[in-house]
CSV table of C-alpha atoms in Angstrom, one decimal:
chain,number,residue,atom,x,y,z
A,1,MET,CA,-1.2,14.2,-0.4
A,2,LEU,CA,-3.0,10.9,-0.1
A,3,SER,CA,-2.5,8.5,2.7
A,4,ALA,CA,-4.4,5.3,3.5
A,5,GLU,CA,-4.3,1.9,5.2
A,6,ILE,CA,-3.2,-1.1,3.2
A,7,THR,CA,-5.5,-4.1,3.9
A,8,SER,CA,-5.6,-7.7,2.9
A,9,HIS,CA,-8.6,-10.0,3.0
A,10,GLU,CA,-7.2,-13.3,4.4
A,11,PRO,CA,-9.5,-16.3,3.8
A,12,VAL,CA,-9.2,-17.7,7.3
A,13,VAL,CA,-8.7,-14.6,9.4
A,14,GLY,CA,-10.7,-11.9,7.5
A,15,LEU,CA,-9.8,-8.3,6.9
A,16,VAL,CA,-6.3,-7.4,8.2
A,17,SER,CA,-4.5,-4.1,8.2
A,18,VAL,CA,-0.9,-4.8,6.9
A,19,GLY,CA,0.5,-1.3,6.6
A,20,ARG,CA,0.1,2.2,5.2
A,21,PHE,CA,1.0,4.2,2.2
A,22,ILE,CA,1.4,7.9,1.4
A,23,HIS,CA,1.6,9.6,-2.0
A,24,THR,CA,2.7,13.3,-2.2
A,25,LEU,CA,2.6,15.3,-5.4
A,26,ARG,CA,4.9,18.4,-5.8
A,27,VAL,CA,4.1,20.8,-8.7
A,28,SER,CA,6.8,23.2,-9.7
A,29,GLY,CA,6.0,25.3,-12.8
A,30,GLU,CA,5.6,22.9,-15.7
A,31,GLN,CA,6.9,19.8,-13.8
A,32,SER,CA,5.4,17.6,-11.2
A,33,THR,CA,7.0,15.0,-9.0
A,34,LEU,CA,5.2,12.1,-7.3
A,35,HIS,CA,6.8,10.5,-4.2
A,36,SER,CA,5.3,7.4,-2.6
A,37,ARG,CA,6.2,5.6,0.6
A,38,PHE,CA,4.9,2.2,1.6
A,39,VAL,CA,5.2,0.9,5.2
A,40,ILE,CA,4.4,-2.8,5.2
A,41,GLY,CA,4.3,-4.8,8.5
A,42,ARG,CA,4.0,-1.9,10.9
A,43,GLY,CA,0.7,-1.6,12.8
A,44,VAL,CA,-0.5,-5.0,11.7
A,45,LYS,CA,-4.0,-5.6,13.2
A,46,CYS,CA,-7.2,-7.5,12.6
A,47,LEU,CA,-10.2,-5.5,11.4
A,48,SER,CA,-12.8,-8.2,11.4
A,49,ASP,CA,-14.9,-9.1,14.5
A,50,THR,CA,-14.5,-12.9,14.2
A,51,TRP,CA,-13.1,-15.5,16.6
A,52,THR,CA,-10.3,-16.2,14.1
A,53,CYS,CA,-9.3,-12.5,14.1
A,54,ARG,CA,-9.3,-12.4,17.9
A,55,ALA,CA,-7.1,-15.5,17.9
A,56,PHE,CA,-4.8,-13.9,15.2
A,57,SER,CA,-4.4,-10.9,17.5
A,58,LEU,CA,-3.1,-13.1,20.3
A,59,PHE,CA,-0.3,-14.3,18.1
A,60,LEU,CA,0.5,-10.9,16.6
A,61,PRO,CA,4.1,-10.8,17.8
A,62,LEU,CA,4.7,-14.1,16.0
A,63,VAL,CA,2.9,-12.9,12.9
A,64,LYS,CA,5.0,-9.7,12.9
A,65,SER,CA,8.3,-11.7,13.0
A,66,TYR,CA,7.2,-13.9,10.0
A,67,LYS,CA,9.4,-13.3,6.9
A,68,LEU,CA,7.7,-12.8,3.6
A,69,SER,CA,8.6,-15.1,0.8
A,70,GLU,CA,10.7,-13.8,-2.1
A,71,VAL,CA,7.7,-14.4,-4.4
A,72,THR,CA,5.5,-12.3,-2.2
A,73,VAL,CA,8.0,-9.5,-2.0
A,74,LYS,CA,8.5,-9.5,-5.8
A,75,SER,CA,4.8,-9.4,-6.2
A,76,ILE,CA,4.5,-6.3,-3.9
A,77,PHE,CA,7.2,-4.5,-5.8
A,78,LYS,CA,5.6,-5.4,-9.1
A,79,HIS,CA,2.3,-3.9,-7.9
A,80,CYS,CA,4.0,-0.7,-6.6
A,81,ARG,CA,5.8,-0.3,-10.0
A,82,GLU,CA,2.5,-0.8,-11.9
A,83,GLU,CA,0.7,1.6,-9.6
A,84,MET,CA,3.4,4.3,-10.0
A,85,THR,CA,3.1,3.9,-13.9
A,86,VAL,CA,-0.6,4.4,-13.7
A,87,LEU,CA,-0.3,7.4,-11.4
A,88,GLY,CA,2.3,8.9,-13.6
A,89,ARG,CA,0.0,8.7,-16.6
A,90,VAL,CA,-2.9,10.3,-14.6
A,91,ILE,CA,-0.6,13.1,-13.5
A,92,ARG,CA,0.6,13.8,-17.0
A,93,HIS,CA,-3.1,13.9,-18.2
A,94,LEU,CA,-4.2,16.2,-15.4
A,95,SER,CA,-1.2,18.4,-16.2
A,96,LYS,CA,-2.3,18.7,-19.8
A,97,ILE,CA,-5.8,19.6,-18.8
A,98,GLN,CA,-4.6,22.2,-16.4
A,99,ARG,CA,-2.7,24.0,-19.1
A,100,MET,CA,-5.7,24.3,-21.4
């Protein structure tokens, strides 16, 4: 299992935590299954110690209600799909090594 914070470096604000992800791998005999969950928008907080980050934190309820653009959402899903493809290749490769 792998879990981590998803961060974004915003030019004006600095480093911002925008969510979390968790990857779990189940191995059953010759097969393995990878499950991933992405939680975007929950637990949003500033990670930089700058005046812009502190100001950002004051407006957090407003920021959380902001709707992502369709282009941004498509970009996030494209990234997730690409990441899952890469992880799938890595898992297959590790599986072959394990059988040797």
